[in-house]
Short mmCIF file of C-alpha atoms and ligand atoms in Angstrom, two decimals:
data_model
loop_
_atom_site.label_atom_id
_atom_site.label_comp_id
_atom_site.label_asym_id
_atom_site.label_seq_id
_atom_site.Cartn_x
_atom_site.Cartn_y
_atom_site.Cartn_z
CA MET A 26 5.68 -64.74 -46.97
CA SER A 27 3.61 -62.31 -49.60
CA ALA A 28 5.70 -60.34 -52.07
CA VAL A 29 5.75 -56.01 -52.61
CA ARG A 30 3.87 -54.61 -54.60
CA MET A 31 6.19 -52.77 -57.19
CA ASP A 32 3.45 -49.86 -57.82
CA GLY A 33 3.56 -49.01 -60.95
CA LYS A 34 0.53 -46.57 -61.35
CA ALA A 35 1.85 -44.92 -58.64
CA LEU A 36 4.79 -44.14 -59.06
CA ALA A 37 3.85 -43.49 -62.93
CA GLU A 38 1.09 -40.64 -61.61
CA LYS A 39 4.32 -39.15 -59.75
CA LEU A 40 6.99 -39.15 -61.97
CA ARG A 41 4.20 -37.41 -64.71
CA ALA A 42 3.57 -34.91 -62.37
CA VAL A 43 7.44 -34.08 -61.86
CA VAL A 44 8.20 -33.69 -65.41
CA ALA A 45 4.71 -31.11 -65.50
CA GLU A 46 6.79 -29.27 -63.31
CA ASP A 47 10.19 -29.79 -65.07
CA VAL A 48 8.17 -28.39 -68.26
CA ARG A 49 6.85 -25.28 -66.75
CA ALA A 50 10.47 -24.15 -65.21
CA PHE A 51 11.95 -25.40 -68.46
CA GLY A 52 9.53 -22.63 -70.07
CA GLY A 53 9.25 -23.07 -72.82
CA PRO A 54 7.50 -25.22 -75.37
CA VAL A 55 7.36 -28.77 -75.63
CA CYS A 56 6.10 -30.58 -78.43
CA LEU A 57 5.61 -34.87 -79.38
CA ALA A 58 3.92 -35.91 -82.42
CA THR A 59 2.88 -39.20 -82.99
CA ILE A 60 2.57 -41.49 -85.86
CA LEU A 61 -0.06 -43.35 -85.72
CA VAL A 62 -0.86 -45.66 -89.32
CA GLY A 63 -3.85 -48.50 -89.88
CA ASP A 64 -6.71 -49.34 -87.05
CA ASP A 65 -4.59 -51.40 -84.89
CA PRO A 66 -7.38 -50.50 -82.04
CA ALA A 67 -5.06 -51.07 -79.13
CA SER A 68 -2.87 -48.63 -80.97
CA HIS A 69 -5.42 -46.03 -80.71
CA VAL A 70 -5.61 -46.26 -77.20
CA TYR A 71 -2.00 -46.28 -76.16
CA VAL A 72 -1.54 -43.33 -78.75
CA GLY A 73 -5.35 -41.80 -77.11
CA LYS A 74 -3.04 -42.60 -73.79
CA LYS A 75 -0.03 -40.43 -74.94
CA HIS A 76 -2.26 -37.52 -76.08
CA GLU A 77 -3.61 -37.50 -72.79
CA ALA A 78 -0.35 -37.91 -71.39
CA SER A 79 1.60 -34.82 -73.39
CA HIS A 80 -1.56 -32.62 -72.35
CA GLU A 81 -2.19 -32.99 -68.98
CA ALA A 82 1.45 -32.40 -68.60
CA GLY A 83 1.80 -29.21 -70.66
CA ILE A 84 3.31 -30.45 -73.65
CA GLU A 85 1.71 -29.92 -76.87
CA SER A 86 1.13 -32.77 -78.92
CA ARG A 87 -0.22 -33.47 -83.16
CA ASP A 88 -2.06 -36.03 -83.68
CA HIS A 89 -0.97 -37.87 -87.00
CA ARG A 90 -3.51 -40.68 -87.80
CA PHE A 91 -2.91 -42.76 -92.03
CA PRO A 92 -5.36 -45.40 -93.07
CA SER A 93 -3.75 -48.33 -93.01
CA ASP A 94 -3.48 -48.85 -97.20
CA THR A 95 -0.85 -45.31 -96.82
CA PRO A 96 2.66 -45.82 -98.64
CA GLU A 97 5.23 -46.01 -96.89
CA THR A 98 6.54 -43.17 -98.94
CA ASP A 99 3.48 -40.66 -97.77
CA ILE A 100 4.92 -41.61 -93.64
CA LEU A 101 9.20 -41.70 -94.35
CA ASP A 102 8.05 -37.57 -96.30
CA LEU A 103 5.76 -36.75 -92.47
CA ILE A 104 8.91 -37.34 -90.89
CA ALA A 105 10.73 -35.17 -92.84
CA GLU A 106 8.50 -32.74 -91.80
CA LEU A 107 8.35 -32.75 -88.38
CA ASN A 108 12.13 -33.64 -88.03
CA ALA A 109 12.55 -30.03 -90.17
CA ASP A 110 9.68 -28.39 -87.43
CA GLU A 111 11.58 -26.42 -84.57
CA SER A 112 8.87 -26.17 -82.31
CA VAL A 113 8.96 -29.93 -82.23
CA ASP A 114 11.15 -31.99 -80.00
CA GLY A 115 9.73 -35.54 -79.81
CA ILE A 116 8.46 -37.70 -82.78
CA LEU A 117 7.29 -41.14 -82.14
CA VAL A 118 6.23 -43.90 -84.98
CA GLN A 119 3.53 -46.17 -82.95
CA LEU A 120 4.50 -49.54 -83.42
CA PRO A 121 3.54 -52.11 -84.70
CA LEU A 122 2.74 -50.42 -88.58
CA PRO A 123 1.32 -52.87 -91.56
CA GLU A 124 3.39 -55.53 -92.57
CA HIS A 125 4.02 -53.59 -96.17
CA MET A 126 5.84 -51.01 -94.31
CA ASN A 127 9.85 -51.89 -93.30
CA GLU A 128 9.38 -50.99 -89.53
CA PRO A 129 13.48 -50.15 -89.41
CA SER A 130 13.30 -47.98 -91.90
CA VAL A 131 10.02 -45.90 -90.70
CA THR A 132 11.29 -45.33 -87.67
CA ARG A 133 15.36 -44.45 -88.63
CA ALA A 134 13.88 -42.35 -90.22
CA VAL A 135 13.52 -39.88 -86.97
CA ASP A 136 15.39 -36.95 -86.32
CA PRO A 137 18.42 -38.88 -83.83
CA ASP A 138 17.56 -35.78 -81.87
CA LYS A 139 13.27 -36.61 -81.63
CA ASP A 140 13.24 -39.42 -81.63
CA VAL A 141 11.80 -40.37 -77.79
CA ASP A 142 11.26 -44.01 -78.23
CA GLY A 143 14.43 -44.20 -78.21
CA PHE A 144 14.92 -46.75 -81.13
CA HIS A 145 17.68 -44.96 -83.42
CA PRO A 146 20.46 -46.32 -83.26
CA ILE A 147 22.39 -43.64 -82.83
CA ASN A 148 20.54 -43.13 -79.15
CA ALA A 149 21.50 -47.30 -79.59
CA GLY A 150 24.62 -46.47 -79.66
CA ARG A 151 24.48 -43.85 -77.04
CA LEU A 152 23.25 -46.47 -74.52
CA PHE A 153 26.02 -49.60 -75.65
CA LEU A 154 28.62 -46.69 -75.23
CA GLY A 155 27.10 -45.54 -71.19
CA GLU A 156 25.95 -42.25 -72.94
CA PRO A 157 22.45 -42.49 -73.25
CA LEU A 158 20.43 -39.48 -74.34
CA LEU A 159 17.20 -41.31 -75.12
CA VAL A 160 16.31 -44.68 -74.01
CA PRO A 161 13.30 -46.14 -74.82
CA ALA A 162 10.61 -45.67 -72.38
CA THR A 163 9.94 -49.20 -70.89
CA PRO A 164 13.00 -50.31 -69.80
CA LEU A 165 13.57 -46.70 -68.45
CA GLY A 166 10.45 -47.23 -66.49
CA VAL A 167 12.02 -50.50 -65.03
CA MET A 168 14.93 -48.27 -63.60
CA ALA A 169 12.84 -45.76 -61.64
CA MET A 170 11.43 -48.86 -60.24
CA LEU A 171 13.51 -50.30 -58.78
CA ALA A 172 15.30 -46.75 -57.70
CA GLU A 173 11.83 -46.71 -56.42
CA TYR A 174 11.76 -49.15 -54.08
CA GLY A 175 15.67 -48.53 -52.78
CA ILE A 176 16.17 -52.85 -55.13
CA GLU A 177 19.81 -51.74 -55.78
CA PRO A 178 21.46 -52.72 -59.49
CA LYS A 179 25.01 -52.84 -58.15
CA GLY A 180 26.83 -56.09 -58.19
CA ALA A 181 23.51 -58.05 -58.04
CA GLU A 182 22.87 -61.02 -60.73
CA ALA A 183 20.66 -59.44 -62.63
CA VAL A 184 17.61 -61.84 -65.74
CA VAL A 185 17.12 -60.20 -68.71
CA ILE A 186 14.30 -63.26 -70.15
CA GLY A 187 13.44 -61.14 -74.17
CA ARG A 188 16.18 -59.23 -76.72
CA SER A 189 14.32 -57.10 -78.06
CA GLU A 190 15.64 -53.72 -79.32
CA ILE A 191 12.94 -52.59 -77.21
CA VAL A 192 12.71 -53.87 -74.14
CA GLY A 193 15.14 -57.13 -73.46
CA LYS A 194 18.77 -54.64 -75.21
CA PRO A 195 17.97 -51.65 -73.62
CA MET A 196 16.93 -53.43 -69.84
CA SER A 197 20.51 -54.63 -70.77
CA MET A 198 22.49 -52.30 -70.74
CA LEU A 199 20.66 -49.57 -68.09
CA LEU A 200 21.62 -52.46 -65.43
CA LEU A 201 24.91 -53.05 -66.44
CA ALA A 202 25.34 -49.71 -66.44
CA GLU A 203 24.36 -49.82 -62.68
CA HIS A 204 26.99 -51.98 -61.91
CA ALA A 205 24.55 -55.28 -62.20
CA THR A 206 25.92 -58.66 -63.50
CA VAL A 207 24.20 -58.90 -66.72
CA THR A 208 22.52 -61.93 -68.32
CA ILE A 209 20.16 -62.24 -71.62
CA CYS A 210 18.52 -65.52 -71.73
CA HIS A 211 15.95 -65.87 -74.74
CA SER A 212 13.89 -68.12 -77.15
CA ARG A 213 17.14 -70.20 -77.80
CA THR A 214 18.45 -70.27 -74.13
CA ALA A 215 18.73 -74.07 -72.84
CA ASP A 216 18.30 -74.04 -69.64
CA LEU A 217 15.58 -70.83 -68.53
CA GLY A 218 14.84 -72.13 -65.03
CA ALA A 219 18.53 -72.54 -63.89
CA HIS A 220 19.42 -69.24 -65.23
CA ALA A 221 16.12 -67.69 -64.42
CA ARG A 222 16.85 -69.04 -60.73
CA ARG A 223 19.87 -67.31 -59.97
CA ALA A 224 18.28 -64.23 -60.43
CA ASP A 225 18.17 -61.19 -57.75
CA ILE A 226 16.56 -59.03 -60.13
CA LEU A 227 14.64 -61.05 -62.75
CA VAL A 228 12.73 -58.83 -66.14
CA ALA A 229 10.82 -61.08 -68.40
CA ALA A 230 9.72 -59.58 -71.85
CA VAL A 231 9.08 -61.72 -74.20
CA GLY A 232 4.79 -62.22 -74.35
CA ARG A 233 4.05 -65.17 -73.11
CA PRO A 234 0.97 -66.01 -69.95
CA GLY A 235 2.78 -67.78 -67.22
CA LEU A 236 6.11 -68.49 -68.95
CA VAL A 237 7.57 -67.97 -64.70
CA THR A 238 6.22 -69.99 -62.72
CA PRO A 239 7.31 -70.01 -58.55
CA ASP A 240 9.69 -72.70 -59.25
CA MET A 241 11.79 -70.61 -61.65
CA VAL A 242 12.35 -67.14 -58.96
CA LYS A 243 14.95 -67.25 -56.14
CA PRO A 244 12.91 -66.67 -53.12
CA GLY A 245 13.47 -62.62 -52.00
CA ALA A 246 14.27 -61.84 -55.23
CA THR A 247 13.08 -58.85 -57.46
CA VAL A 248 9.86 -59.06 -60.12
CA ILE A 249 9.41 -57.34 -63.11
CA ASP A 250 6.67 -57.91 -65.08
CA VAL A 251 7.20 -56.21 -69.09
CA GLY A 252 4.78 -58.68 -69.82
CA VAL A 253 1.94 -57.62 -71.46
CA ASN A 254 -0.54 -60.62 -73.26
CA ARG A 255 -4.92 -60.22 -73.49
CA THR A 256 -6.02 -63.78 -73.25
CA ASP A 257 -9.95 -64.14 -72.22
CA LYS A 258 -9.10 -63.63 -68.05
CA GLY A 259 -7.80 -60.63 -69.21
CA LEU A 260 -4.52 -58.84 -69.26
CA VAL A 261 -1.74 -61.01 -67.95
CA GLY A 262 2.23 -60.93 -67.95
CA ASP A 263 4.77 -63.34 -68.83
CA VAL A 264 4.84 -64.06 -64.90
CA ASP A 265 2.36 -66.83 -62.82
CA PRO A 266 0.80 -64.48 -60.46
CA ALA A 267 2.12 -67.63 -58.14
CA VAL A 268 5.01 -65.88 -58.27
CA PHE A 269 3.98 -63.49 -55.74
CA GLU A 270 3.95 -65.34 -52.65
CA VAL A 271 8.21 -66.79 -53.46
CA ALA A 272 9.62 -62.86 -54.53
CA GLY A 273 10.51 -60.66 -52.36
CA HIS A 274 8.74 -57.57 -54.13
CA MET A 275 6.95 -57.91 -57.99
CA THR A 276 5.18 -55.86 -60.02
CA PRO A 277 1.24 -56.96 -60.98
CA VAL A 278 0.43 -56.72 -64.39
CA PRO A 279 -1.92 -54.68 -64.57
CA GLY A 280 -0.88 -51.66 -63.33
CA GLY A 281 3.06 -52.27 -63.30
CA VAL A 282 5.52 -51.65 -66.01
CA GLY A 283 2.48 -50.56 -67.89
CA PRO A 284 2.06 -47.25 -66.60
CA MET A 285 5.92 -46.13 -66.44
CA THR A 286 6.52 -46.26 -70.32
CA ILE A 287 4.11 -43.60 -70.55
CA ALA A 288 5.29 -41.43 -68.29
CA MET A 289 8.71 -41.96 -69.19
CA LEU A 290 8.03 -40.50 -72.67
CA LEU A 291 7.00 -38.26 -71.19
CA ARG A 292 9.97 -37.06 -69.33
CA ASN A 293 11.66 -38.39 -72.94
CA THR A 294 10.00 -35.69 -74.85
CA LEU A 295 10.84 -33.33 -72.01
CA THR A 296 15.28 -34.43 -72.81
CA ALA A 297 14.74 -34.18 -76.42
CA ALA A 298 13.20 -30.52 -75.91
CA GLN A 299 16.08 -29.41 -72.63
CA HIS A 300 18.64 -31.12 -75.49
CA ARG A 301 17.81 -29.07 -79.47
CA SER A 302 17.90 -26.20 -76.35
CA GLU A 303 22.00 -26.96 -75.50
CA LEU A 304 22.50 -27.39 -79.03
CA ARG A 305 20.94 -24.55 -80.35
CA GLY A 306 22.78 -22.23 -78.01
CA THR A 307 21.92 -20.77 -74.83
CA GLY A 308 18.44 -19.41 -75.03
CA VAL A 309 15.51 -21.90 -74.73
CA ALA A 310 13.07 -20.22 -77.75
CA ALA A 311 13.72 -21.75 -81.15
CA PRO A 312 13.39 -19.64 -83.50
CA GLY A 313 10.19 -18.59 -85.15
CA ARG A 314 8.04 -19.79 -82.16
P1 NAD B 411 9.41 -59.27 -78.96
O1 NAD B 411 7.83 -60.26 -78.66
O2 NAD B 411 10.53 -58.59 -79.80
O3 NAD B 411 10.53 -59.92 -77.94
C1 NAD B 411 9.87 -61.63 -77.16
C2 NAD B 411 11.85 -61.20 -76.66
O4 NAD B 411 10.85 -62.68 -76.95
C3 NAD B 411 12.20 -62.35 -78.18
O5 NAD B 411 13.50 -61.83 -77.87
C4 NAD B 411 13.01 -63.42 -77.84
O6 NAD B 411 14.02 -63.68 -78.31
C5 NAD B 411 12.38 -64.36 -76.46
N1 NAD B 411 11.83 -66.25 -75.51
C6 NAD B 411 10.38 -66.02 -77.12
N2 NAD B 411 10.32 -66.58 -76.52
C7 NAD B 411 10.34 -67.42 -74.97
C8 NAD B 411 11.18 -68.53 -74.52
N3 NAD B 411 10.16 -69.17 -74.60
N4 NAD B 411 11.36 -68.18 -74.05
C9 NAD B 411 11.85 -67.17 -73.53
N5 NAD B 411 12.40 -66.32 -74.19
C10 NAD B 411 12.02 -66.30 -74.94
O7 NAD B 411 8.27 -58.61 -78.06
P2 NAD B 411 8.94 -57.34 -76.84
O8 NAD B 411 8.30 -56.62 -77.76
O9 NAD B 411 10.60 -57.58 -76.30
O10 NAD B 411 8.08 -57.24 -75.75
C11 NAD B 411 7.18 -58.42 -75.25
C12 NAD B 411 6.67 -58.34 -74.15
O11 NAD B 411 6.18 -56.88 -73.27
C13 NAD B 411 4.80 -58.39 -74.61
O12 NAD B 411 4.19 -59.17 -74.50
C14 NAD B 411 4.47 -57.04 -75.26
O13 NAD B 411 3.67 -56.32 -75.27
C15 NAD B 411 5.31 -56.58 -73.86
N6 NAD B 411 5.60 -54.84 -73.77
C16 NAD B 411 5.41 -54.30 -72.53
C17 NAD B 411 5.60 -52.84 -72.64
C18 NAD B 411 4.38 -52.08 -71.44
O14 NAD B 411 4.97 -50.81 -72.02
N7 NAD B 411 4.78 -52.44 -70.44
C19 NAD B 411 6.32 -52.19 -73.36
C20 NAD B 411 7.20 -52.64 -74.83
C21 NAD B 411 6.00 -54.05 -75.24
#
């Protein structure tokens, strides 16, 4: 038996069209500002895609790019400007930042109400308290895929491999909020296979090709591969493709979780615009718009 292939590309297209409709219904302009420092080619491609997707969804975007030797204070000044700019709803700082910058101090400078990546401690705290507002896009995309394919987290054993602030931790919180019994595994976990084999829903977010092998997967389980690894064989995930023969549902790489991340970033930008509009009162338009 071969697993149902969870098509993130098709679902992302559908969700992006829904965001575009919701942007029209919102009735006012929605604007995303991105900040990219350095010359990492992958980051330039990702940011380019984010602008393209924003444009298609009717979201305005502003593209701020800087050379890698830019002082951190210049970036903090720009963030302060964008925080104060009423016409900007979402601010995204593309990671990684160059070595001389302190990532947490830069990402934490973003106004939590404009933090479309959901990295600010206020947004992490909201998620932890069960009152999410802006949630990191990748785990949010995973939840949308589970819903689309009728995978019910309630009562399920969910095992998340990886405990980063960007994927593993928020993923675990989202699954917990949907009443899964969640185990978080990481680099120091003893006997990863024993934990993984219990999972009805197994999420791999590590960055190690082929980490999850067929013997680590319960037959019929849902396997979500968040990993993106560039190898000489091209882009591969953290899950050995042979797992398709054991799992009930599984995401491919590429074409699984990856495309969902951008769709969820657009959703978050609209959520930020709606939230800011509510904070201002009932009107949609910001002063001076
Ligand atoms: P990270 O490096 O911050 O975290 C990796 C985690 O894996 C750590 O918590 C670590 O404890 C754990 N780990 C490392 N080795 C392990 C092992 N042998 N066994 C169990 N756990 C182990 O990475 P991240 O930012 O969370 O990203 C994880 C992967 O997801 C990467 O491949 C990244 O490229 C990918 N990613 C994809 C998307 C997307 O849109 N598809 C978005 C973000 C990240």
